[in-house]
Tab-separated table of C-alpha atoms in Angstrom:
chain	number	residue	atom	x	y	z
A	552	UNK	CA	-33.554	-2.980	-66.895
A	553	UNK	CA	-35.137	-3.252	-63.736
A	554	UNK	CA	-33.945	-6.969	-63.022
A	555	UNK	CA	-30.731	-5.710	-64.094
A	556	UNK	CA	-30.432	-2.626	-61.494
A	557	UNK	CA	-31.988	-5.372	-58.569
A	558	UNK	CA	-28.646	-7.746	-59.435
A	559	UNK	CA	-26.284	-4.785	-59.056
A	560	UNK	CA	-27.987	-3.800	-55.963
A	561	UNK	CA	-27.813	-7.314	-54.538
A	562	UNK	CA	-24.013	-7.793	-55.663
A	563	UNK	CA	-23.178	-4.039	-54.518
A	564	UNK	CA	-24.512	-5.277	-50.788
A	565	UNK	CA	-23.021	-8.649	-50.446
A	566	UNK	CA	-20.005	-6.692	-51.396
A	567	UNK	CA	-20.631	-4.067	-49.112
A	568	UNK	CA	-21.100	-6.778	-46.088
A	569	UNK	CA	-17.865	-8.697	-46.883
A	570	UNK	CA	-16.312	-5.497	-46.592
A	571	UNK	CA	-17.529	-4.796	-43.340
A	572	UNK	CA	-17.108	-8.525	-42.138
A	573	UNK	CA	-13.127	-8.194	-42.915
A	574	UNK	CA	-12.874	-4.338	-41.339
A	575	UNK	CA	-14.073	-6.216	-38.014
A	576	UNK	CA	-12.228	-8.970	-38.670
A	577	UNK	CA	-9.067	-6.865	-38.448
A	578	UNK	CA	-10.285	-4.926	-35.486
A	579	UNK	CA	-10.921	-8.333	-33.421
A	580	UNK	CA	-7.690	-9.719	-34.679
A	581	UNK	CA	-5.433	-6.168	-33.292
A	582	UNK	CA	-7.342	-6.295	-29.871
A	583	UNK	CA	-6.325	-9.961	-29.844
A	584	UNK	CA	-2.425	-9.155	-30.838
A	585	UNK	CA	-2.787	-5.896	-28.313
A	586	UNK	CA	-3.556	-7.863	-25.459
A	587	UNK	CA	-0.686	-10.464	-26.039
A	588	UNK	CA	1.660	-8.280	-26.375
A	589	UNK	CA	0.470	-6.243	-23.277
A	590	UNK	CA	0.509	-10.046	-21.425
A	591	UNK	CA	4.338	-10.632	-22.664
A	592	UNK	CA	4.810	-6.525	-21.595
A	593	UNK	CA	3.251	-7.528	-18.038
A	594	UNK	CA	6.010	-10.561	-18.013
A	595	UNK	CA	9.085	-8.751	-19.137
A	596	UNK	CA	8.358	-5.847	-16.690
A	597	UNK	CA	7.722	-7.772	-13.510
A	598	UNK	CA	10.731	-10.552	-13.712
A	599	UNK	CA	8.699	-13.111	-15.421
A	600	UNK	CA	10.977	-15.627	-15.038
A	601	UNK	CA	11.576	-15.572	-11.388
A	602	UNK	CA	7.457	-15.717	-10.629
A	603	UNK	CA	6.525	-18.265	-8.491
A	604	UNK	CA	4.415	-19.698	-11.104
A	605	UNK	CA	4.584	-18.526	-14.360
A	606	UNK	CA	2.566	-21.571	-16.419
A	607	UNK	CA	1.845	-20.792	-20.376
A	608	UNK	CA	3.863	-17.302	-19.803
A	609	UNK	CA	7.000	-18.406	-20.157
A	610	UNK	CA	6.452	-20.254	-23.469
A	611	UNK	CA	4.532	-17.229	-24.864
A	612	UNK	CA	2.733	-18.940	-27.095
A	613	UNK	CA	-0.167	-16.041	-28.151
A	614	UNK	CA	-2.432	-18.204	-26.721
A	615	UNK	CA	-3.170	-16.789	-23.175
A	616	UNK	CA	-6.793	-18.177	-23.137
A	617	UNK	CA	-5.966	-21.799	-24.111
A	618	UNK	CA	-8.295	-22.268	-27.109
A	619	UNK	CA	-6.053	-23.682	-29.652
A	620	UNK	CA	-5.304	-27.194	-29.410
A	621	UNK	CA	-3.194	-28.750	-27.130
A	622	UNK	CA	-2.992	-25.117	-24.956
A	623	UNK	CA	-3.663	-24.369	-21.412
A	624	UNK	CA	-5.097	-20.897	-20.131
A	625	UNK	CA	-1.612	-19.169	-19.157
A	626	UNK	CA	-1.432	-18.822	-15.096
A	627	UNK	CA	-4.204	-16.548	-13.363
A	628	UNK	CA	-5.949	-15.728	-16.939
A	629	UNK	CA	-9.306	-15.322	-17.030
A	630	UNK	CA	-11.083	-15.332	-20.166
A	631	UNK	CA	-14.384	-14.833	-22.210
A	632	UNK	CA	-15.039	-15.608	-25.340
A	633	UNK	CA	-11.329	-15.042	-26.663
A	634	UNK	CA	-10.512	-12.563	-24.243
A	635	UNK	CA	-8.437	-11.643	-21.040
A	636	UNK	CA	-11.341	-10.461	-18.472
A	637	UNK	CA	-9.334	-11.144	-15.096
A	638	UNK	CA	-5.576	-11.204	-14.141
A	639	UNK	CA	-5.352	-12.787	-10.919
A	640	UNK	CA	-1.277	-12.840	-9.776
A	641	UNK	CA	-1.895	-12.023	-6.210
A	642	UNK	CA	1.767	-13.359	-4.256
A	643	UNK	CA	3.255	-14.559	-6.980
A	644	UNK	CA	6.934	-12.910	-7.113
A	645	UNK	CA	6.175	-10.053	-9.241
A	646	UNK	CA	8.607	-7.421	-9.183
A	647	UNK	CA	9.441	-4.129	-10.688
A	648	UNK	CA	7.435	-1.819	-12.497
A	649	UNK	CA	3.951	-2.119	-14.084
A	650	UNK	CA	3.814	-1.490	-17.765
A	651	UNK	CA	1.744	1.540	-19.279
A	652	UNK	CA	0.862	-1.361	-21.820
A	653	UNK	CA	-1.367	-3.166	-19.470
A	654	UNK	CA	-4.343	-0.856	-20.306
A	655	UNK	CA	-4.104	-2.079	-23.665
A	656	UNK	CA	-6.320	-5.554	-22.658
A	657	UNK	CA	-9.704	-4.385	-24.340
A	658	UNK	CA	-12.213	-6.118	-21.876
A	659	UNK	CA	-10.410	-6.769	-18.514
A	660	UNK	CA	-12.511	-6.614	-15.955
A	661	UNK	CA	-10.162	-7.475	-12.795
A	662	UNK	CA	-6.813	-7.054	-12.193
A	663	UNK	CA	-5.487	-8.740	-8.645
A	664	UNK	CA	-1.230	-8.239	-7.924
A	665	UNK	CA	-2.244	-7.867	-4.422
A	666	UNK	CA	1.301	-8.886	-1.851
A	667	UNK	CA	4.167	-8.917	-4.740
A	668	UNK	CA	6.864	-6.379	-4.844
A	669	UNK	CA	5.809	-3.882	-7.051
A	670	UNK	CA	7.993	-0.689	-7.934
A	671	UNK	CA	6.980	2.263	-9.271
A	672	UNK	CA	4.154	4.350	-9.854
A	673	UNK	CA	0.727	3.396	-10.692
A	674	UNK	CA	0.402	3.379	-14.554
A	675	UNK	CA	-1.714	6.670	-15.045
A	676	UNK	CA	-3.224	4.496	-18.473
A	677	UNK	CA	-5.053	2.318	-16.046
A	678	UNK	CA	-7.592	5.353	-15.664
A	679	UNK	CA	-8.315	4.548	-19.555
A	680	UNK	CA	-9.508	0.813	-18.866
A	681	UNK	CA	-13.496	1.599	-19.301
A	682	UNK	CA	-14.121	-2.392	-18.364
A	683	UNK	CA	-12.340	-2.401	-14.823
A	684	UNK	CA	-14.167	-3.261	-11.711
A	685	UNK	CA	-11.621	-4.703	-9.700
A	686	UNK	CA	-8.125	-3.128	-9.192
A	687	UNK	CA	-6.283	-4.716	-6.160
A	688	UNK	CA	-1.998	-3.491	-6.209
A	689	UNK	CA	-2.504	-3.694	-1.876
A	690	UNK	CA	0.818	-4.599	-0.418
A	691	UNK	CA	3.035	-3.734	-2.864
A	692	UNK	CA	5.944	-0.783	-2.491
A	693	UNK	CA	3.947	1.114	-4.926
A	694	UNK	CA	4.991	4.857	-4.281
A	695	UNK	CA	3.805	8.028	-5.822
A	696	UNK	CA	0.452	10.272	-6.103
A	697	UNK	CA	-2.385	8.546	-6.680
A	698	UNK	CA	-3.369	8.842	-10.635
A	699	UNK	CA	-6.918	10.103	-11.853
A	700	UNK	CA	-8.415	6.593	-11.426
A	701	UNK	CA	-11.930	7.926	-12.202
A	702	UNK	CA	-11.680	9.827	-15.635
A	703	UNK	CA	-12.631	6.839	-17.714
A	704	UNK	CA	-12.752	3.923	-15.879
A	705	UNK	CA	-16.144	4.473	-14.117
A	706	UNK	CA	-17.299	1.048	-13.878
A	707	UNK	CA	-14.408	0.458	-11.012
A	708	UNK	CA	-16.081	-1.032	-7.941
A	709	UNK	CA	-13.553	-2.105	-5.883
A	710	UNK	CA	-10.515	-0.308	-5.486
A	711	UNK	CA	-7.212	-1.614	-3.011
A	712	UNK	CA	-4.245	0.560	-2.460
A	713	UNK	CA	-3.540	-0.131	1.019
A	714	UNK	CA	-0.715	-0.693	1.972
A	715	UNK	CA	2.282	0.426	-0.238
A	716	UNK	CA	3.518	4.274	0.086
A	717	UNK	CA	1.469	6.355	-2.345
A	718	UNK	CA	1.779	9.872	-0.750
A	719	UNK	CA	-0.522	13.102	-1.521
A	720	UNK	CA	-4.497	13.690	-1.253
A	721	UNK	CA	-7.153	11.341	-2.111
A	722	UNK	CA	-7.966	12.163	-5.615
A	723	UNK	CA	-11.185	14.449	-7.125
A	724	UNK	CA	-11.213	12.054	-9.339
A	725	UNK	CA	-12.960	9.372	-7.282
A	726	UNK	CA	-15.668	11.543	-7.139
A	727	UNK	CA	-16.295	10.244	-10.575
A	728	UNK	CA	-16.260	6.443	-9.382
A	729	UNK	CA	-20.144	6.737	-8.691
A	730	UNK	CA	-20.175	2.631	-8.643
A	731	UNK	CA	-16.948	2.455	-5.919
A	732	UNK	CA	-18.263	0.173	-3.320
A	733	UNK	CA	-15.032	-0.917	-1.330
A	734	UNK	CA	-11.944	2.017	-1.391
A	735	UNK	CA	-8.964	0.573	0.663
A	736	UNK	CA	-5.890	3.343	1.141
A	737	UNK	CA	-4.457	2.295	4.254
A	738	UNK	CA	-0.848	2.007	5.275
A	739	UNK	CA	0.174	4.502	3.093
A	740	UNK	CA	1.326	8.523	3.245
A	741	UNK	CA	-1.712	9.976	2.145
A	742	UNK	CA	-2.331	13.826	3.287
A	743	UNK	CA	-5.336	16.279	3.752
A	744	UNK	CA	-9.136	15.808	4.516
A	745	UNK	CA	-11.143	13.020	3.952
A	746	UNK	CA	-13.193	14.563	1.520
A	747	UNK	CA	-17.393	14.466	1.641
A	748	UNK	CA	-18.338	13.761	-1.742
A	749	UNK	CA	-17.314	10.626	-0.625
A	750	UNK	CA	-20.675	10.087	0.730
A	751	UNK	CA	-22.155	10.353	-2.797
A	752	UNK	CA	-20.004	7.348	-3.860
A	753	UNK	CA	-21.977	4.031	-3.609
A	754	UNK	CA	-19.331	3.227	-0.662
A	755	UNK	CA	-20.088	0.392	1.804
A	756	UNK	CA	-16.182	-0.142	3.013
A	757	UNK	CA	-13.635	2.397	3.520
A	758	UNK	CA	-10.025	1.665	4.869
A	759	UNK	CA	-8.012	4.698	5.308
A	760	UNK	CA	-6.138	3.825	8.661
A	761	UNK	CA	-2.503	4.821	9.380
A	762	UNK	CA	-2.100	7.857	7.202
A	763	UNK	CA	-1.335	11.498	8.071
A	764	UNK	CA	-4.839	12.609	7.281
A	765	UNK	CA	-6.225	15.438	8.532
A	766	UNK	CA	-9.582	17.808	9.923
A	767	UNK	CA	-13.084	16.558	10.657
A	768	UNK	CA	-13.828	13.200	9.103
A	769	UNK	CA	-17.247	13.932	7.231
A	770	UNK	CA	-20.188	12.586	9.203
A	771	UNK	CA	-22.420	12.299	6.445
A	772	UNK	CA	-19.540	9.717	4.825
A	773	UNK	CA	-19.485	7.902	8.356
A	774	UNK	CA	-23.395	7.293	8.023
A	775	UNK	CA	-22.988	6.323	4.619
A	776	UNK	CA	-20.660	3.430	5.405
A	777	UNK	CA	-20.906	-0.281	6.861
A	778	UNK	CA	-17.064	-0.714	7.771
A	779	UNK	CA	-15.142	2.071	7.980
A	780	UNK	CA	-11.025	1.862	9.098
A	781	UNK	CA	-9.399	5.413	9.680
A	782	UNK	CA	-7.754	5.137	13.417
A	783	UNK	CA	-4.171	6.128	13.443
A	784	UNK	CA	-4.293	9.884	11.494
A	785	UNK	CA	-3.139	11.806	14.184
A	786	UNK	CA	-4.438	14.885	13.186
A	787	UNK	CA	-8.234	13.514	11.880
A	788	UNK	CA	-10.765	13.985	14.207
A	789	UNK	CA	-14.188	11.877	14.573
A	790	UNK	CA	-17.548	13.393	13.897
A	791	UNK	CA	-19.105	14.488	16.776
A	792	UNK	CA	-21.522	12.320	17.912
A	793	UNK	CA	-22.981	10.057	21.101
A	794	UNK	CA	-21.457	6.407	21.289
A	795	UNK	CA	-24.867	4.525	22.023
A	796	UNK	CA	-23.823	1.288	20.667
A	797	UNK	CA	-27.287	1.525	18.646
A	798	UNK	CA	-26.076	4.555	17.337
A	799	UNK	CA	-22.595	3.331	16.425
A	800	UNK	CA	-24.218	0.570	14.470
A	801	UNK	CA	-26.600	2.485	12.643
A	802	UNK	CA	-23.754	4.891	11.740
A	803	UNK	CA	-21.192	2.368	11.046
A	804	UNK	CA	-18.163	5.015	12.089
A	805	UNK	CA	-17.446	2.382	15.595
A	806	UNK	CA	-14.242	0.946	14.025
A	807	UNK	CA	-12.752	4.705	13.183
A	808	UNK	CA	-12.615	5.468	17.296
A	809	UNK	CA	-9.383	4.103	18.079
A	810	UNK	CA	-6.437	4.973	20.089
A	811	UNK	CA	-4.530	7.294	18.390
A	812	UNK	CA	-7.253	9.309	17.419
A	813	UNK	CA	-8.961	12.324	20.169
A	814	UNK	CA	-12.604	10.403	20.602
A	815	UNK	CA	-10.997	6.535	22.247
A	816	UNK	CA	-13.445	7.226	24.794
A	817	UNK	CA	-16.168	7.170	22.116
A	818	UNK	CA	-15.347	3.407	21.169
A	819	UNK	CA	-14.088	1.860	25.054
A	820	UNK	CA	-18.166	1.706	26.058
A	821	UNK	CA	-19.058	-0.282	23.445
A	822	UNK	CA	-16.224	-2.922	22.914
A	823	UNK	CA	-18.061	-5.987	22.904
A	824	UNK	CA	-21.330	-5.137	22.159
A	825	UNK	CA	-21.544	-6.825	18.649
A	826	UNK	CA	-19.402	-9.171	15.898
A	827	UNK	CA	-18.567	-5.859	14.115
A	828	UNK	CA	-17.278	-3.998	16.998
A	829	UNK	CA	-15.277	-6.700	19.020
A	830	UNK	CA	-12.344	-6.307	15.977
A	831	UNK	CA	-12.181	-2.680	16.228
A	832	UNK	CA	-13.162	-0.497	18.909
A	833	UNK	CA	-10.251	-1.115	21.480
């Protein structure tokens, strides 16, 4: 009896394991037909046709990562074992509007349209894309509020919105993106303060120049920074502080004192003084 029960044990658990083996099966096999289809989405949605290069997308052949046969990795696709990590299409002719669909590849990690022509909002779905480290839309004619970036996709490190014409406040949301190392939002409409839990951010590079930002830019942000970029907001005033050029370099704000905002006589002492100053304070 015993021997008996240990066979239907053993047959009940092989069982059991082929069982799981095909359940994950079918979950690897939908991520792989979600991300193709959010690939052919990308294609339709952006003129496809008329990118500059547009290798192994116009034949749509499922295959994005080259591993059948006789295939080629589609233009600017990244892969890892099976799957899209990185889209990399910076100024190559994309145009019109960004699908909703393109949160729907499972593991990307970085997605680069940086100078195309862009329409549209940003997809508010690309706040569900848990992988993402790198988003880069900069110079696009991206327009819009800025969506809650930071509500799921905390592992974003390096964020670039700059120049395209997203209006509104910088979002509460990016107080979530505790990893953000490099936030670019210049050239845009952007309103308001420049808000100070910034500084609890793991910022090194901010860019937030020619916007219609307002109030006291925090100080505590400024000495949090390496490169910071937020001359021309008329209304946004530098932290007050004295413009030793040791002091401007261990505060990193001397690139923020330029002409259009009311402290250029902060910056005109210490043009010169070092490689990091001679491109900025003017």
């Amino acid at each position: 009896m015993h021997q008996h029960s240990s066979v239907f044990f053993f047959v009940f658990a092989v069982a059991a394991g082929l069982m799981l083996v095909g359940a994950q099966a079918r979950v690897v096999d939908a991520q792989a037909d979600s991300q193709v289809q959010a690939l052919y989405d990308l294609y339709q949605s952006t003129g496809g046709p008329n990118w500059i290069n547009n290798t192994g997308w116009a034949s749509q052949n499922d295959d994005p990562c080259g591993r059948k046969a006789g295939n080629r990795p589609w233009y600017g696709v990244t892969c890892a074992g099976g799957y899209v990590i990185k889209l990399k299409l910076d100024r190559n002719g994309l145009g019109g509007v960004l699908p909703a669909s393109i949160s729907n590849v499972p593991y990307i990690e970085g997605l680069h349209f940086r100078g195309n022509m862009l329409i549209g909002g940003i997809p508010r779905s690309l706040g569900d894309i848990q992988s993402l480290r790198t988003l880069d839309l900069a110079y696009n004619h991206l327009g819009g509020g800025i969506p809650p970036l930071g509500t799921n996709s905390t592992s974003l490190a390096y964020l670039y919105l700059g120049n395209n014409q997203l209006g509104g406040t910088i979002p509460a949301s990016f107080q979530y993106l505790t990893g953000l190392a490099e936030l670019d939002l210049a050239s845009n409409r952007l309103t308001g303060p420049v808000p100070d839990w910034l500084a609890s951010l793991s910022l090194t590079s901010l860019w937030v120049a020619y916007n219609s930002l307002s109030g006291q830019f925090p100080l505590k942000v400024c000495q949090s920074l390496i490169l910071c970029s937020a001359a021309f907001n008329s209304r946004l005033m530098c932290p007050s502080m004295s413009c030793t050029c040791g002091a401007m370099q261990s505060c990193n704000c001397n690139n923020m004192c330029q002409t259009s905002n009311d402290c250029t006589g902060l910056c005109t002492r210490c043009v010169g003084a070092s490689p990091i100053m001679n491109g900025y304070c003017q």
